[in-house]
Short mmCIF file of C-alpha atoms and ligand atoms in Angstrom, two decimals:
data_model
loop_
_atom_site.label_atom_id
_atom_site.label_comp_id
_atom_site.label_asym_id
_atom_site.label_seq_id
_atom_site.Cartn_x
_atom_site.Cartn_y
_atom_site.Cartn_z
CA MET A 1 0.21 0.09 0.16
CA THR A 2 1.19 3.60 -0.80
CA SER A 3 0.51 6.90 0.67
CA GLN A 4 -1.04 9.86 -1.22
CA HIS A 5 2.48 11.01 -1.64
CA GLY A 6 3.29 7.70 -3.59
CA THR A 7 5.93 6.68 -0.61
CA PRO A 8 5.51 3.40 0.98
CA ASP A 9 3.73 3.49 4.58
CA ALA A 10 5.88 2.81 7.20
CA PRO A 11 4.72 -0.53 8.55
CA VAL A 12 2.26 0.15 11.23
CA SER A 13 2.90 -1.72 14.44
CA GLU A 14 0.16 -2.88 16.15
CA LEU A 15 -0.42 -1.89 19.73
CA GLY A 16 -1.87 -4.29 22.11
CA PRO A 17 -4.47 -3.09 25.09
CA THR A 18 -1.46 -1.76 27.32
CA GLY A 19 -0.57 0.40 24.62
CA ARG A 20 2.91 -1.25 23.61
CA PRO A 21 3.36 -3.02 20.30
CA ILE A 22 2.31 -6.76 20.55
CA THR A 23 5.26 -9.03 21.37
CA GLU A 24 5.43 -12.43 20.17
CA PHE A 25 6.57 -14.34 23.21
CA PRO A 26 8.33 -17.57 22.32
CA ILE A 27 7.44 -20.86 23.24
CA PRO A 28 9.26 -21.79 26.40
CA THR A 29 12.41 -24.38 25.79
CA PRO A 30 11.65 -27.62 28.00
CA LEU A 31 13.64 -27.67 31.40
CA GLY A 32 16.35 -30.39 31.65
CA GLN A 33 16.05 -30.56 35.23
CA HIS A 34 13.34 -29.44 37.82
CA GLY A 35 13.47 -27.31 40.96
CA PRO A 36 14.14 -25.50 43.12
CA ALA A 37 10.83 -23.64 42.49
CA ARG A 38 10.28 -19.87 41.99
CA ILE A 39 7.50 -19.13 44.34
CA ILE A 40 5.05 -16.50 43.26
CA ALA A 41 1.92 -15.13 45.44
CA MET A 42 -1.21 -14.16 43.74
CA VAL A 43 -2.48 -11.38 45.86
CA ASN A 44 -5.16 -8.48 45.91
CA GLN A 45 -6.87 -7.74 48.97
CA LYS A 46 -10.09 -7.08 46.86
CA GLY A 47 -12.05 -10.37 45.99
CA GLY A 48 -13.52 -11.35 42.88
CA VAL A 49 -10.52 -9.83 40.56
CA GLY A 50 -9.28 -13.10 39.43
CA LYS A 51 -6.83 -14.37 41.78
CA THR A 52 -7.95 -17.99 42.08
CA THR A 53 -8.80 -18.18 38.10
CA SER A 54 -5.17 -16.70 37.23
CA SER A 55 -3.56 -19.11 39.68
CA ILE A 56 -5.35 -22.13 38.15
CA ASN A 57 -4.91 -21.27 34.58
CA LEU A 58 -1.36 -19.64 34.79
CA GLY A 59 -0.47 -22.70 36.80
CA ALA A 60 -2.14 -24.90 34.05
CA ALA A 61 -0.38 -23.13 31.15
CA LEU A 62 2.79 -23.25 33.01
CA ALA A 63 2.47 -27.00 33.34
CA ASP A 64 1.67 -27.41 29.66
CA TYR A 65 4.59 -26.23 28.89
CA GLY A 66 6.71 -28.88 31.26
CA ARG A 67 6.91 -26.94 34.18
CA ARG A 68 6.07 -28.81 37.40
CA VAL A 69 3.67 -26.68 39.36
CA LEU A 70 2.49 -26.38 42.95
CA LEU A 71 -0.69 -24.86 43.41
CA VAL A 72 -1.03 -23.67 47.18
CA ASP A 73 -4.70 -22.80 48.26
CA PHE A 74 -4.53 -20.22 50.80
CA ASP A 75 -7.95 -19.02 51.17
CA PRO A 76 -10.33 -20.80 53.65
CA GLN A 77 -12.95 -20.42 50.75
CA GLY A 78 -11.02 -23.64 49.18
CA ALA A 79 -12.32 -21.90 45.48
CA LEU A 80 -8.56 -23.07 43.97
CA SER A 81 -9.28 -26.58 45.52
CA VAL A 82 -12.63 -26.87 44.41
CA GLY A 83 -11.34 -25.99 40.88
CA PHE A 84 -9.59 -28.90 40.77
CA GLY A 85 -12.67 -31.28 41.88
CA ILE A 86 -11.35 -31.38 45.30
CA ASN A 87 -14.31 -31.23 47.89
CA PRO A 88 -12.71 -28.93 50.74
CA ASN A 89 -14.98 -30.62 53.35
CA ALA A 90 -13.99 -34.07 52.66
CA LEU A 91 -10.30 -33.32 53.28
CA GLU A 92 -8.64 -35.08 55.88
CA LEU A 93 -5.42 -32.78 55.76
CA SER A 94 -4.93 -29.32 54.43
CA VAL A 95 -3.13 -26.54 54.21
CA TYR A 96 -3.88 -25.87 57.97
CA ASN A 97 -2.48 -28.88 59.25
CA MET A 98 0.84 -28.21 57.21
CA LEU A 99 1.10 -24.98 59.11
CA MET A 100 -0.07 -25.73 62.30
CA GLN A 101 1.96 -29.23 62.77
CA PRO A 102 5.55 -28.29 62.21
CA ARG A 103 6.43 -32.11 62.37
CA MET A 104 4.03 -33.18 59.77
CA ASP A 105 5.75 -33.86 56.48
CA PRO A 106 3.87 -31.41 53.92
CA HIS A 107 4.11 -34.09 51.19
CA ASP A 108 1.03 -35.86 53.02
CA VAL A 109 -0.81 -32.77 52.26
CA VAL A 110 -0.12 -32.62 48.57
CA HIS A 111 -2.91 -33.93 46.31
CA HIS A 112 -1.99 -35.06 42.98
CA THR A 113 -4.56 -33.65 40.13
CA ALA A 114 -5.67 -35.32 37.25
CA TYR A 115 -3.29 -32.96 35.23
CA ALA A 116 0.38 -33.88 34.27
CA ASN A 117 2.85 -31.38 36.42
CA ILE A 118 -0.11 -29.96 38.52
CA ASP A 119 -0.03 -30.73 42.53
CA VAL A 120 -2.45 -28.83 44.70
CA LEU A 121 -2.24 -28.00 48.44
CA PRO A 122 -5.77 -27.87 49.13
CA ALA A 123 -7.49 -25.32 52.02
CA ASN A 124 -10.82 -25.43 53.51
CA ILE A 125 -12.72 -23.43 56.18
CA ASP A 126 -10.16 -24.71 58.86
CA LEU A 127 -7.35 -22.33 57.42
CA SER A 128 -9.59 -19.07 58.77
CA ALA A 129 -8.47 -20.63 62.32
CA ALA A 130 -4.89 -20.46 61.53
CA GLU A 131 -4.98 -16.58 60.97
CA VAL A 132 -5.66 -16.34 64.71
CA GLN A 133 -3.82 -19.40 65.89
CA LEU A 134 -0.36 -18.03 64.07
CA VAL A 135 -0.53 -14.63 66.05
CA GLY A 136 1.10 -16.48 69.23
CA GLU A 137 3.66 -18.30 67.25
CA VAL A 138 7.30 -17.59 67.45
CA ALA A 139 8.19 -16.27 63.77
CA ARG A 140 4.65 -16.46 62.98
CA GLU A 141 5.22 -14.87 59.34
CA GLN A 142 7.65 -17.57 58.32
CA VAL A 143 5.54 -20.73 58.91
CA LEU A 144 4.24 -21.04 55.38
CA ALA A 145 7.96 -20.56 54.03
CA ARG A 146 9.20 -23.28 56.44
CA SER A 147 6.72 -25.79 55.15
CA LEU A 148 7.31 -24.72 51.55
CA SER A 149 11.12 -25.05 51.82
CA LYS A 150 10.51 -28.74 52.13
CA LEU A 151 8.54 -29.15 48.74
CA ALA A 152 10.06 -26.38 46.72
CA GLY A 153 12.91 -28.83 45.50
CA GLU A 154 10.47 -30.67 43.48
CA TYR A 155 8.76 -28.15 41.39
CA ASP A 156 9.58 -25.29 39.06
CA VAL A 157 6.88 -23.05 40.00
CA VAL A 158 4.97 -22.51 43.33
CA LEU A 159 1.83 -20.50 42.93
CA ILE A 160 0.28 -19.19 46.15
CA ASP A 161 -3.39 -18.23 45.62
CA CYS A 162 -4.39 -15.86 48.56
CA GLN A 163 -7.30 -15.21 50.15
CA PRO A 164 -8.87 -11.25 49.69
CA SER A 165 -6.84 -9.73 52.80
CA LEU A 166 -3.70 -8.18 53.90
CA GLY A 167 -3.66 -10.06 57.01
CA LEU A 168 -1.27 -12.51 58.52
CA LEU A 169 -1.70 -15.57 55.91
CA THR A 170 -0.94 -13.18 53.06
CA VAL A 171 1.98 -11.60 55.12
CA ASN A 172 3.19 -15.60 55.20
CA ALA A 173 2.58 -15.89 51.21
CA LEU A 174 4.60 -12.79 50.67
CA THR A 175 7.50 -13.65 53.09
CA ALA A 176 7.62 -17.35 51.05
CA ALA A 177 7.46 -15.71 47.72
CA HIS A 178 10.04 -14.51 45.26
CA GLY A 179 7.52 -12.57 43.16
CA VAL A 180 4.03 -11.41 43.32
CA ILE A 181 1.30 -11.19 40.50
CA ILE A 182 -1.34 -8.51 41.24
CA PRO A 183 -4.48 -9.21 39.24
CA LEU A 184 -6.67 -6.15 38.82
CA GLU A 185 -10.26 -6.20 37.55
CA THR A 186 -10.41 -3.70 34.82
CA GLU A 187 -12.98 -1.81 36.30
CA PHE A 188 -13.38 1.75 37.85
CA PHE A 189 -12.23 1.03 41.41
CA ALA A 190 -9.38 -1.10 40.24
CA LEU A 191 -6.58 0.81 41.62
CA ARG A 192 -8.37 1.23 44.77
CA GLY A 193 -6.34 -0.42 47.56
CA VAL A 194 -3.27 -1.08 45.38
CA ALA A 195 -1.28 1.72 47.38
CA LEU A 196 -1.84 -0.17 50.46
CA LEU A 197 -0.97 -3.69 48.74
CA VAL A 198 2.41 -2.04 47.71
CA GLU A 199 3.16 -0.65 51.13
CA THR A 200 2.46 -3.88 52.67
CA ILE A 201 4.69 -5.42 49.88
CA GLU A 202 7.55 -2.77 50.88
CA LYS A 203 7.09 -3.51 54.62
CA VAL A 204 7.65 -7.33 54.02
CA GLN A 205 10.73 -6.32 51.58
CA ASP A 206 12.13 -4.38 54.31
CA ARG A 207 11.58 -6.67 57.37
CA LEU A 208 11.31 -10.14 56.09
CA ASN A 209 11.88 -10.69 52.80
CA PRO A 210 14.39 -8.70 50.56
CA VAL A 211 14.18 -10.78 47.70
CA LEU A 212 10.63 -10.18 47.09
CA GLN A 213 9.49 -8.45 43.72
CA ILE A 214 6.48 -7.58 42.08
CA ASP A 215 6.63 -9.69 39.12
CA GLY A 216 3.69 -7.89 37.21
CA ILE A 217 0.38 -6.25 37.21
CA LEU A 218 -2.35 -8.46 35.50
CA ALA A 219 -5.19 -6.79 34.20
CA THR A 220 -8.48 -9.38 34.05
CA MET A 221 -11.96 -8.98 32.94
CA TYR A 222 -10.98 -6.78 30.13
CA ASP A 223 -13.63 -5.76 27.55
CA GLY A 224 -11.64 -4.09 24.52
CA ARG A 225 -15.06 -2.69 23.21
CA THR A 226 -15.32 -0.51 26.00
CA LEU A 227 -13.90 2.69 25.95
CA HIS A 228 -13.85 2.18 29.80
CA SER A 229 -11.87 -0.75 29.83
CA ARG A 230 -9.09 0.85 27.56
CA GLU A 231 -9.33 4.02 29.80
CA VAL A 232 -8.82 1.94 32.95
CA ILE A 233 -5.85 0.05 31.41
CA ALA A 234 -4.04 3.27 30.76
CA ARG A 235 -4.45 4.55 33.99
CA VAL A 236 -2.91 1.15 35.38
CA VAL A 237 -0.27 1.70 32.82
CA GLU A 238 0.39 5.30 34.04
CA ALA A 239 0.79 3.81 37.51
CA PHE A 240 2.92 0.59 36.80
CA GLY A 241 4.49 1.17 33.49
CA ASP A 242 6.23 -1.64 32.14
CA LYS A 243 5.23 -4.05 35.54
CA VAL A 244 1.94 -3.96 33.78
CA PHE A 245 1.80 -7.60 31.86
CA GLU A 246 1.27 -6.95 28.25
CA THR A 247 -1.14 -9.93 28.39
CA VAL A 248 -4.41 -9.06 29.50
CA ILE A 249 -7.19 -11.37 30.31
CA ALA A 250 -10.77 -10.67 28.79
CA ARG A 251 -13.89 -10.85 30.27
CA THR A 252 -15.67 -14.22 29.02
CA VAL A 253 -18.27 -16.71 30.45
CA LYS A 254 -16.07 -19.53 29.71
CA PHE A 255 -14.09 -18.78 33.02
CA PRO A 256 -17.04 -19.52 35.19
CA ASP A 257 -17.96 -22.40 32.75
CA ALA A 258 -14.71 -23.89 33.40
CA SER A 259 -15.20 -23.43 37.01
CA VAL A 260 -18.27 -25.23 37.17
CA ALA A 261 -16.52 -28.03 34.99
CA ALA A 262 -13.76 -28.04 37.75
CA GLU A 263 -11.28 -27.87 35.19
CA PRO A 264 -8.40 -25.06 34.08
CA ILE A 265 -9.76 -23.71 30.88
CA THR A 266 -6.84 -24.91 29.00
CA ALA A 267 -8.30 -28.26 29.47
CA PHE A 268 -11.81 -27.15 29.25
CA ALA A 269 -11.73 -25.20 26.07
CA PRO A 270 -7.78 -25.22 25.10
CA LYS A 271 -8.82 -23.40 21.97
CA HIS A 272 -10.80 -20.64 23.42
CA ALA A 273 -9.06 -16.92 23.44
CA GLY A 274 -9.18 -17.25 27.51
CA ALA A 275 -6.91 -20.32 27.19
CA GLU A 276 -4.39 -18.83 24.75
CA ALA A 277 -4.53 -15.56 27.12
CA TYR A 278 -3.24 -17.64 29.96
CA ARG A 279 -0.73 -19.63 27.83
CA ARG A 280 0.56 -16.07 26.69
CA LEU A 281 0.84 -14.91 30.15
CA ALA A 282 2.96 -18.15 30.73
CA ARG A 283 5.35 -17.06 28.14
CA GLU A 284 5.47 -13.64 29.09
CA LEU A 285 6.40 -14.62 32.65
CA ILE A 286 8.72 -16.96 31.68
CA SER A 287 10.60 -14.54 29.21
CA ARG A 288 10.59 -11.76 31.97
CA GLY A 289 12.52 -14.50 34.14
CA GLY A 290 9.35 -14.82 36.49
CA ALA A 291 9.47 -18.53 36.03
CA PRO A 292 12.26 -21.08 34.81
P1 ADP B 1 -10.65 -13.71 43.14
O1 ADP B 1 -9.80 -14.92 43.51
O2 ADP B 1 -9.95 -12.79 43.22
O3 ADP B 1 -11.89 -13.62 44.34
P2 ADP B 1 -11.87 -15.21 41.02
O4 ADP B 1 -10.67 -15.77 40.40
O5 ADP B 1 -12.73 -16.28 42.11
O6 ADP B 1 -11.62 -13.96 41.88
O7 ADP B 1 -12.84 -14.57 40.19
C1 ADP B 1 -14.36 -14.19 40.62
C2 ADP B 1 -15.55 -14.54 39.61
O8 ADP B 1 -15.32 -14.20 38.21
C3 ADP B 1 -15.26 -16.11 39.43
O9 ADP B 1 -16.72 -16.45 39.47
C4 ADP B 1 -14.58 -16.40 37.95
O10 ADP B 1 -15.07 -17.37 37.38
C5 ADP B 1 -14.90 -15.37 37.48
N1 ADP B 1 -13.97 -14.60 36.45
C6 ADP B 1 -12.65 -14.93 36.85
N2 ADP B 1 -12.17 -14.23 35.48
C7 ADP B 1 -12.92 -13.78 34.45
C8 ADP B 1 -12.78 -13.39 33.30
N3 ADP B 1 -11.75 -13.30 32.86
N4 ADP B 1 -13.81 -13.49 32.66
C9 ADP B 1 -15.16 -13.47 33.37
N5 ADP B 1 -15.29 -13.98 34.67
C10 ADP B 1 -14.08 -14.47 35.37
MG1 MG B 2 -10.10 -16.56 45.32
#
């Protein structure tokens, strides 16, 4: 195509939702050996922003790329466990026992899923008691880190699906982690509360875990047809710059559908754009060095 002046148009690089040129992240190369894991906490003290959905589906996508993944359900609601068909009320052992019984072997809590390379540490309502019971413990912020250190050698990535709070359990997750992913719902109040979250992360960096870093901000439930969604992303990019993942997750009913089927979307509807989005997020995370 030529312009009015007869000169060829410069190739127009297409811009993605975050306003940056669309990058093709390479297919990750298979790993020659496994572990020790990089530990990532999925955190936002707001509920319903896509923490559990992102833990399940990013985990499943990483597993599809041959990474050994341990998913930690760290929410007493147990939604991640349910997402893999585990009945939280029927658990003999859960993350709660792992935290409260220091002599217990955490391997006894690990649940092998139907999917290759994905294991789950399940949770149920018992975990809500840990928040209170841990307060009196010595080194109460490091309890999860100690348990996970006994498992991390066997995995490439550990993803901790946090509950919607900045309480002691979430501080435990931040203390155990190398990185944090913050999912934000692409809605008007997306950034509300994020300053407090960043402050909490900085306190944990200062006092407990100097290696902790923010791996990325993930925009979820994006609707590209609305000006509103595009404006929200622009605000998030203004606040966090390159920390915002280029990959955004669109709003689609396939995610709740996959939850009802108790399957990751990458298994429930592998060809759906939602599945491809989480595979792309996995590729982006790996190419950023956020996962092996
Ligand atoms: P959180 O763990 O932060 O509370 P969830 O991952 O449980 O959030 O998501 C909240 C609800 O929104 C769930 O019903 C989930 O199925 C749905 N959901 C998550 N991501 C999307 C999406 N991209 N599009 C549509 N619905 C979604
Ligand atoms: Mg959740």
